[in-house]
Amino acid sequence: MSKEIILDNNTEELLRKHRLSVTESRLKILNLFMDQPGALAHGDIEKKAGEKFDRVTVYRTLQTFVEKGIIHTIPTADNSVRYALCRDECSEGHHHDHHVHFICTSCDTTYCLDDVVTPELKLPKGYVAQQIEVLAKGICNECSGK
Amino acid sequence: MSKEIILDNNTEELLRKHRLSVTESRLKILNLFMDQPGALAHGDIEKKAGEKFDRVTVYRTLQTFVEKGIIHTIPTADNSVRYALCRDECSEGHHHDHHVHFICTSCDTTYCLDDVVTPELKLPKGYVAQQIEVLAKGICNECSGK
DNA sequence: TCTGATTTTGCAACAATGTTGTATTTTTGT
DNA sequence: ACAAAAATACAACATTGTTGCAAAATCAGA
């Protein structure tokens, strides 16, 4: 008899779409991402998940999700990469996250500003850009309102 | 009798300017940065320095240099912050590195493109940017020429 | 140039983070 | 329901980053 997991099946379909086995930890981790607007670091996930989440499972799950194009990484200036859901269609191994990321210096939330497109750049001769990441730091919507 | 360290005194003056004691490890680390065009990760420094460099000393030296505005950090998408010399005048604790960073996917060198200025951004209402970091990935000058 | 005060270093011990291999469990397709 | 495939948990380990403190180097003033 299969365990009864009550979760919306958006997440389940997402996994199936990428030909990944539907497992409890994957569903839970996906839901963590869905349930909040920002990005999560590896550590956040271990904490938010309550008590028990094997560290190795989290590492491998995140790695799988990145490879499949379900989440993407966001660079930060400290040593903590954060992950966020890919809103748009990201094909396997090829992300199209041409939007700006915003890190709030007050509440430390990381946002994907999906509507802000990364600007064009004029690079010096010989440099060919394949991908451009824009990282803005400042005060977010929530924190500036108060 | 003081040990004889033969190094150009640009580095020494730089340290004095920031009221830092002139020590062997600081001079060596500064010279590592001077001797190459790109940025260095913590690990690079430990390796490049040959055999002996206490890890703790490197950590604390980098931290000091960042605080004093001698170097600045560059975010990356993997878990390895890199450091580069601040070309322009950076006051203590307040960096003016409004230039674009470029990471070559071929040779893995990180460049500061000092002449490429970060573009203006239109952020959604409520978001106030204090600092904007632009990170371009692609093929660098050196690698594209061949 | 000597000397005491200050700063920096090196070491040890530790904490946190990330990796790998393997046996066991779960999921999948038929 | 069953065999094959995939994912997990656990242990053991490697790497990376942190802290406290005694020893050493540097500095500033006489």
Coordinates of C-alpha atoms (C1' of nucleotides) in Angstrom, one line a residue:
Chain A
M1 CA 0.0 0.0 0.0
S2 CA 1.4 3.4 -0.9
K3 CA 1.8 6.1 1.6
E4 CA -0.7 8.8 1.4
I5 CA 0.8 12.1 0.7
I6 CA -1.6 15.0 0.4
L7 CA 0.0 17.6 -1.8
D8 CA -1.3 19.5 -4.8
N9 CA -0.5 17.7 -8.0
N10 CA 1.1 20.6 -9.8
T11 CA 4.3 19.6 -8.3
E12 CA 3.8 16.0 -9.2
E13 CA 3.1 16.8 -12.8
L14 CA 6.2 18.9 -12.9
L15 CA 8.3 16.0 -11.9
R16 CA 6.6 13.6 -14.3
K17 CA 7.1 16.1 -17.1
H18 CA 10.8 15.9 -16.5
R19 CA 10.7 12.1 -16.2
L20 CA 11.7 12.1 -12.6
S21 CA 10.4 9.7 -10.1
V22 CA 7.8 11.2 -7.8
T23 CA 9.1 10.9 -4.3
E24 CA 8.3 12.4 -1.0
S25 CA 11.4 14.5 -0.6
R26 CA 11.2 15.9 -4.1
L27 CA 7.6 16.9 -3.6
K28 CA 8.4 18.5 -0.3
I29 CA 11.3 20.4 -1.6
L30 CA 9.4 21.6 -4.6
N31 CA 6.6 22.8 -2.3
L32 CA 9.1 24.7 -0.3
F33 CA 10.0 26.7 -3.4
M34 CA 6.3 27.2 -4.4
D35 CA 5.3 28.4 -0.9
Q36 CA 7.5 31.5 -0.9
P37 CA 8.4 34.2 -3.4
G38 CA 12.1 34.2 -3.1
A39 CA 15.0 31.9 -3.5
L40 CA 16.4 29.4 -1.1
A41 CA 19.9 28.4 -0.1
H42 CA 20.8 24.8 0.6
G43 CA 20.8 25.6 4.3
D44 CA 17.3 27.2 4.2
I45 CA 15.9 24.0 2.8
E46 CA 17.4 21.8 5.5
K47 CA 16.0 24.1 8.1
K48 CA 12.6 24.9 6.6
A49 CA 11.9 21.2 6.1
G50 CA 11.5 20.9 9.8
E51 CA 13.5 18.1 11.4
K52 CA 14.5 15.4 9.0
F53 CA 16.0 15.8 5.6
D54 CA 19.1 14.0 4.8
R55 CA 21.7 16.5 3.7
V56 CA 22.8 14.2 0.8
T57 CA 19.3 13.9 -0.4
V58 CA 18.9 17.7 -0.5
Y59 CA 22.2 18.1 -2.4
R60 CA 21.3 15.5 -5.0
T61 CA 17.8 16.7 -5.3
L62 CA 18.9 20.3 -6.0
Q63 CA 21.5 19.1 -8.4
T64 CA 18.9 17.1 -10.3
F65 CA 16.5 20.0 -10.4
V66 CA 19.1 22.3 -11.8
E67 CA 20.1 19.8 -14.4
K68 CA 16.5 19.3 -15.5
G69 CA 15.9 23.0 -15.6
I70 CA 13.4 23.1 -12.8
I71 CA 15.4 25.5 -10.7
H72 CA 18.3 27.8 -11.4
T73 CA 21.2 29.1 -9.3
I74 CA 21.6 32.7 -8.3
P75 CA 25.1 33.9 -7.4
T76 CA 25.7 35.9 -4.3
A77 CA 28.6 37.8 -2.9
D78 CA 29.0 35.6 0.1
N79 CA 29.6 31.9 -0.2
S80 CA 26.1 30.8 -0.5
V81 CA 24.5 30.0 -3.8
R82 CA 20.7 30.3 -3.8
Y83 CA 18.2 28.4 -5.9
A84 CA 14.9 29.6 -7.4
L85 CA 12.2 28.1 -9.6
C86 CA 12.5 28.7 -13.2
R87 CA 9.3 30.5 -14.1
D88 CA 9.8 30.4 -17.9
E89 CA 10.5 27.4 -19.9
C90 CA 14.0 26.2 -19.3
S91 CA 15.1 23.4 -21.4
E92 CA 17.3 20.8 -20.0
G93 CA 20.8 22.2 -19.2
H94 CA 19.9 25.5 -20.8
H95 CA 18.4 28.1 -18.7
H96 CA 16.6 31.2 -20.0
D97 CA 16.6 33.2 -16.8
H98 CA 17.2 36.5 -18.5
H99 CA 15.8 38.4 -15.6
V100 CA 17.2 40.4 -12.8
H101 CA 17.8 39.1 -9.3
F102 CA 17.3 41.2 -6.3
I103 CA 18.7 40.7 -2.8
C104 CA 17.2 42.7 0.0
T105 CA 19.8 43.9 2.4
S106 CA 17.2 44.3 5.1
C107 CA 15.3 41.0 5.1
D108 CA 17.8 39.0 3.1
T109 CA 15.2 37.7 0.7
T110 CA 16.2 37.0 -2.8
Y111 CA 13.7 37.8 -5.5
C112 CA 13.5 36.9 -9.2
L113 CA 12.3 40.1 -10.9
D114 CA 10.8 38.3 -13.8
D115 CA 9.7 41.4 -15.5
V116 CA 13.0 43.2 -15.4
V117 CA 15.0 42.1 -18.4
T118 CA 18.8 42.1 -18.3
P119 CA 20.1 45.0 -20.5
E120 CA 22.4 44.6 -23.4
L121 CA 26.1 45.1 -22.9
K122 CA 28.8 46.4 -25.1
L123 CA 31.9 44.3 -24.3
P124 CA 35.4 45.0 -25.4
K125 CA 36.7 43.4 -28.5
G126 CA 37.2 39.6 -28.3
Y127 CA 34.8 39.1 -25.5
V128 CA 31.7 37.1 -26.3
A129 CA 29.0 36.9 -23.7
Q130 CA 26.9 33.8 -23.5
Q131 CA 25.0 34.6 -20.4
I132 CA 24.5 37.7 -18.4
E133 CA 23.5 37.8 -14.8
V134 CA 22.4 41.0 -13.1
L135 CA 22.3 41.1 -9.3
A136 CA 20.8 44.1 -7.6
K137 CA 21.1 44.7 -3.9
G138 CA 19.0 47.1 -2.0
I139 CA 15.7 47.4 -0.2
C140 CA 12.7 45.3 -1.3
N141 CA 9.1 46.1 -1.8
E142 CA 8.1 44.7 1.6
C143 CA 10.8 46.4 3.6
S144 CA 10.6 49.8 2.0
G145 CA 6.9 50.1 2.6
K146 CA 7.3 50.2 6.3
Chain B
M1 CA 68.2 42.6 11.8
S2 CA 65.2 42.7 9.6
K3 CA 64.6 40.0 7.0
E4 CA 65.3 41.1 3.4
I5 CA 62.2 40.9 1.3
I6 CA 62.7 42.0 -2.2
L7 CA 59.5 43.2 -3.6
D8 CA 58.5 46.4 -5.4
N9 CA 57.3 48.9 -2.9
N10 CA 54.1 49.8 -4.7
T11 CA 52.5 47.2 -2.6
E12 CA 54.2 48.4 0.6
E13 CA 52.9 51.9 0.0
L14 CA 49.4 50.6 -0.6
L15 CA 49.5 48.9 2.8
R16 CA 50.8 51.9 4.6
K17 CA 48.2 54.1 2.9
H18 CA 45.6 52.0 4.6
R19 CA 47.4 51.9 7.9
L20 CA 48.1 48.3 7.8
S21 CA 51.3 46.7 9.1
V22 CA 53.6 45.7 6.3
T23 CA 54.1 42.0 6.6
E24 CA 55.4 39.3 4.4
S25 CA 52.2 37.5 3.8
R26 CA 50.3 40.7 2.9
L27 CA 53.0 41.7 0.4
K28 CA 53.0 38.3 -1.1
I29 CA 49.2 38.1 -1.4
L30 CA 49.1 41.6 -2.9
N31 CA 51.7 40.6 -5.4
L32 CA 49.7 37.6 -6.4
F33 CA 46.9 39.9 -7.3
M34 CA 49.2 42.3 -9.1
D35 CA 50.8 39.7 -11.2
Q36 CA 47.8 38.6 -13.1
P37 CA 44.9 40.2 -14.8
G38 CA 42.0 38.4 -13.3
A39 CA 40.4 37.6 -10.0
L40 CA 41.5 35.0 -7.4
A41 CA 39.5 32.7 -5.2
H42 CA 40.6 31.8 -1.8
G43 CA 41.8 28.5 -3.0
D44 CA 43.8 29.9 -5.8
I45 CA 45.8 31.9 -3.4
E46 CA 46.6 29.0 -1.2
K47 CA 47.8 27.1 -4.2
K48 CA 49.6 29.9 -6.1
A49 CA 51.6 30.8 -3.1
G50 CA 53.5 27.6 -3.4
E51 CA 53.7 25.5 -0.3
K52 CA 53.3 27.5 2.8
F53 CA 50.5 29.8 3.6
D54 CA 48.4 29.3 6.6
R55 CA 44.8 29.1 5.7
V56 CA 43.7 31.3 8.5
T57 CA 46.1 34.0 7.5
V58 CA 44.8 34.0 4.0
Y59 CA 41.2 34.3 5.3
R60 CA 42.0 37.1 7.6
T61 CA 44.2 38.9 5.1
L62 CA 41.5 38.8 2.4
Q63 CA 38.9 40.0 5.0
T64 CA 41.1 42.9 6.0
F65 CA 41.7 43.8 2.4
V66 CA 38.0 43.8 1.6
E67 CA 37.3 46.0 4.7
K68 CA 40.0 48.4 3.7
G69 CA 38.8 48.6 0.1
I70 CA 41.9 47.2 -1.4
I71 CA 40.1 44.3 -3.0
H72 CA 36.4 43.6 -3.7
T73 CA 34.4 40.4 -4.0
I74 CA 32.9 39.0 -7.1
P75 CA 29.9 36.7 -6.9
T76 CA 29.9 33.5 -8.9
A77 CA 27.3 30.9 -9.6
D78 CA 29.2 28.1 -7.9
N79 CA 30.2 28.3 -4.3
S80 CA 33.4 30.2 -4.7
V81 CA 33.6 34.0 -4.2
R82 CA 36.5 35.6 -6.0
Y83 CA 38.5 38.6 -5.1
A84 CA 40.0 41.3 -7.3
L85 CA 42.0 44.5 -6.8
C86 CA 39.9 47.7 -6.6
R87 CA 41.4 49.7 -9.5
D88 CA 39.5 52.9 -8.7
E89 CA 39.4 54.6 -5.4
C90 CA 37.4 52.6 -3.0
S91 CA 36.9 54.2 0.4
E92 CA 36.8 52.1 3.4
G93 CA 33.7 49.8 3.5
H94 CA 32.3 51.5 0.4
H95 CA 33.2 50.1 -2.9
H96 CA 32.8 51.8 -6.2
D97 CA 33.2 48.8 -8.5
H98 CA 30.6 49.9 -10.9
H99 CA 32.1 47.8 -13.7
V100 CA 31.2 44.5 -15.3
H101 CA 32.8 41.2 -14.4
F102 CA 33.4 38.6 -17.0
I103 CA 34.0 34.9 -16.3
C104 CA 35.5 32.9 -19.2
T105 CA 33.8 29.5 -19.5
S106 CA 36.9 28.3 -21.4
C107 CA 39.9 29.2 -19.2
D108 CA 37.9 30.1 -16.1
T109 CA 39.6 33.4 -15.7
T110 CA 37.6 36.2 -14.1
Y111 CA 38.1 39.7 -15.5
C112 CA 37.1 43.1 -14.2
L113 CA 36.0 45.0 -17.3
D114 CA 36.8 48.4 -15.9
D115 CA 35.6 50.2 -18.9
V116 CA 32.2 48.6 -19.2
V117 CA 29.8 50.4 -16.9
T118 CA 26.9 48.7 -15.4
P119 CA 23.7 49.9 -17.1
E120 CA 20.8 51.6 -15.4
L121 CA 17.9 49.4 -14.3
K122 CA 14.2 50.1 -14.0
L123 CA 13.0 48.2 -11.0
P124 CA 9.4 47.5 -9.9
K125 CA 7.8 49.9 -7.5
G126 CA 9.1 49.7 -4.0
Y127 CA 12.5 48.2 -4.9
V128 CA 15.4 50.5 -4.3
A129 CA 18.8 49.4 -5.6
Q130 CA 21.9 50.3 -3.7
Q131 CA 24.3 48.3 -5.7
I132 CA 24.2 46.5 -9.0
E133 CA 26.5 43.7 -10.0
V134 CA 26.7 42.5 -13.6
L135 CA 28.3 39.2 -14.3
A136 CA 28.8 38.1 -17.9
K137 CA 29.9 34.6 -18.8
G138 CA 31.3 33.7 -22.1
I139 CA 34.6 33.5 -24.1
C140 CA 37.3 35.9 -23.2
N141 CA 39.7 37.9 -25.4
E142 CA 42.5 35.3 -25.1
C143 CA 40.4 32.3 -25.8
S144 CA 38.4 33.6 -28.7
G145 CA 41.5 34.6 -30.5
K146 CA 42.7 31.1 -31.1
Chain C
dT1 C1' 68.4 51.9 18.0
dC2 C1' 66.1 50.2 21.9
dT3 C1' 61.7 49.2 24.2
dG4 C1' 57.0 48.5 25.3
dA5 C1' 52.5 48.5 23.1
dT6 C1' 50.1 46.9 19.3
dT7 C1' 49.2 44.1 15.5
dT8 C1' 49.7 39.9 13.0
dT9 C1' 50.7 35.2 12.6
dG10 C1' 50.6 30.1 13.4
dC11 C1' 48.7 26.4 15.6
dA12 C1' 45.2 23.6 17.4
dA13 C1' 40.7 22.5 17.9
dC14 C1' 36.4 22.8 16.1
dA15 C1' 32.2 23.7 13.2
dA16 C1' 30.0 23.7 8.9
dT17 C1' 29.6 22.3 4.3
dG18 C1' 30.1 19.3 0.5
dT19 C1' 31.3 14.5 -1.6
dT20 C1' 31.4 9.4 -2.5
dG21 C1' 30.2 4.5 -2.1
dT22 C1' 27.0 1.1 -1.0
dA23 C1' 23.2 -1.5 0.9
dT24 C1' 18.3 -0.8 1.4
dT25 C1' 14.1 1.1 0.1
dT26 C1' 10.9 3.1 -3.1
dT27 C1' 9.2 3.9 -7.6
dT28 C1' 8.2 2.6 -12.2
dG29 C1' 6.7 0.1 -16.3
dT30 C1' 4.7 -4.1 -17.7
Chain D
dA1 C1' 2.3 -8.2 -8.6
dC2 C1' 7.1 -8.5 -10.1
dA3 C1' 11.5 -7.4 -11.9
dA4 C1' 14.3 -3.5 -13.3
dA5 C1' 15.6 1.0 -12.4
dA6 C1' 15.9 5.0 -9.6
dA7 C1' 16.2 7.3 -5.3
dT8 C1' 17.3 7.3 -0.4
dA9 C1' 19.7 6.9 4.1
dC10 C1' 23.8 6.1 6.4
dA11 C1' 28.5 6.1 7.2
dA12 C1' 32.8 7.7 6.3
dC13 C1' 35.4 11.1 4.5
dA14 C1' 37.2 15.6 2.3
dT15 C1' 37.1 20.3 2.0
dT16 C1' 36.2 24.8 3.6
dG17 C1' 35.6 28.2 7.0
dT18 C1' 35.8 29.9 12.2
dT19 C1' 37.6 30.9 16.9
dG20 C1' 40.8 31.5 20.8
dC21 C1' 45.2 32.1 22.3
dA22 C1' 50.3 32.0 22.8
dA23 C1' 54.3 33.3 20.1
dA24 C1' 56.3 36.3 16.8
dA25 C1' 56.7 40.4 14.0
dT26 C1' 55.8 45.2 13.4
dC27 C1' 55.3 49.8 14.9
dA28 C1' 55.8 54.3 17.3
dG29 C1' 58.2 57.1 20.4
dA30 C1' 62.0 58.2 23.1

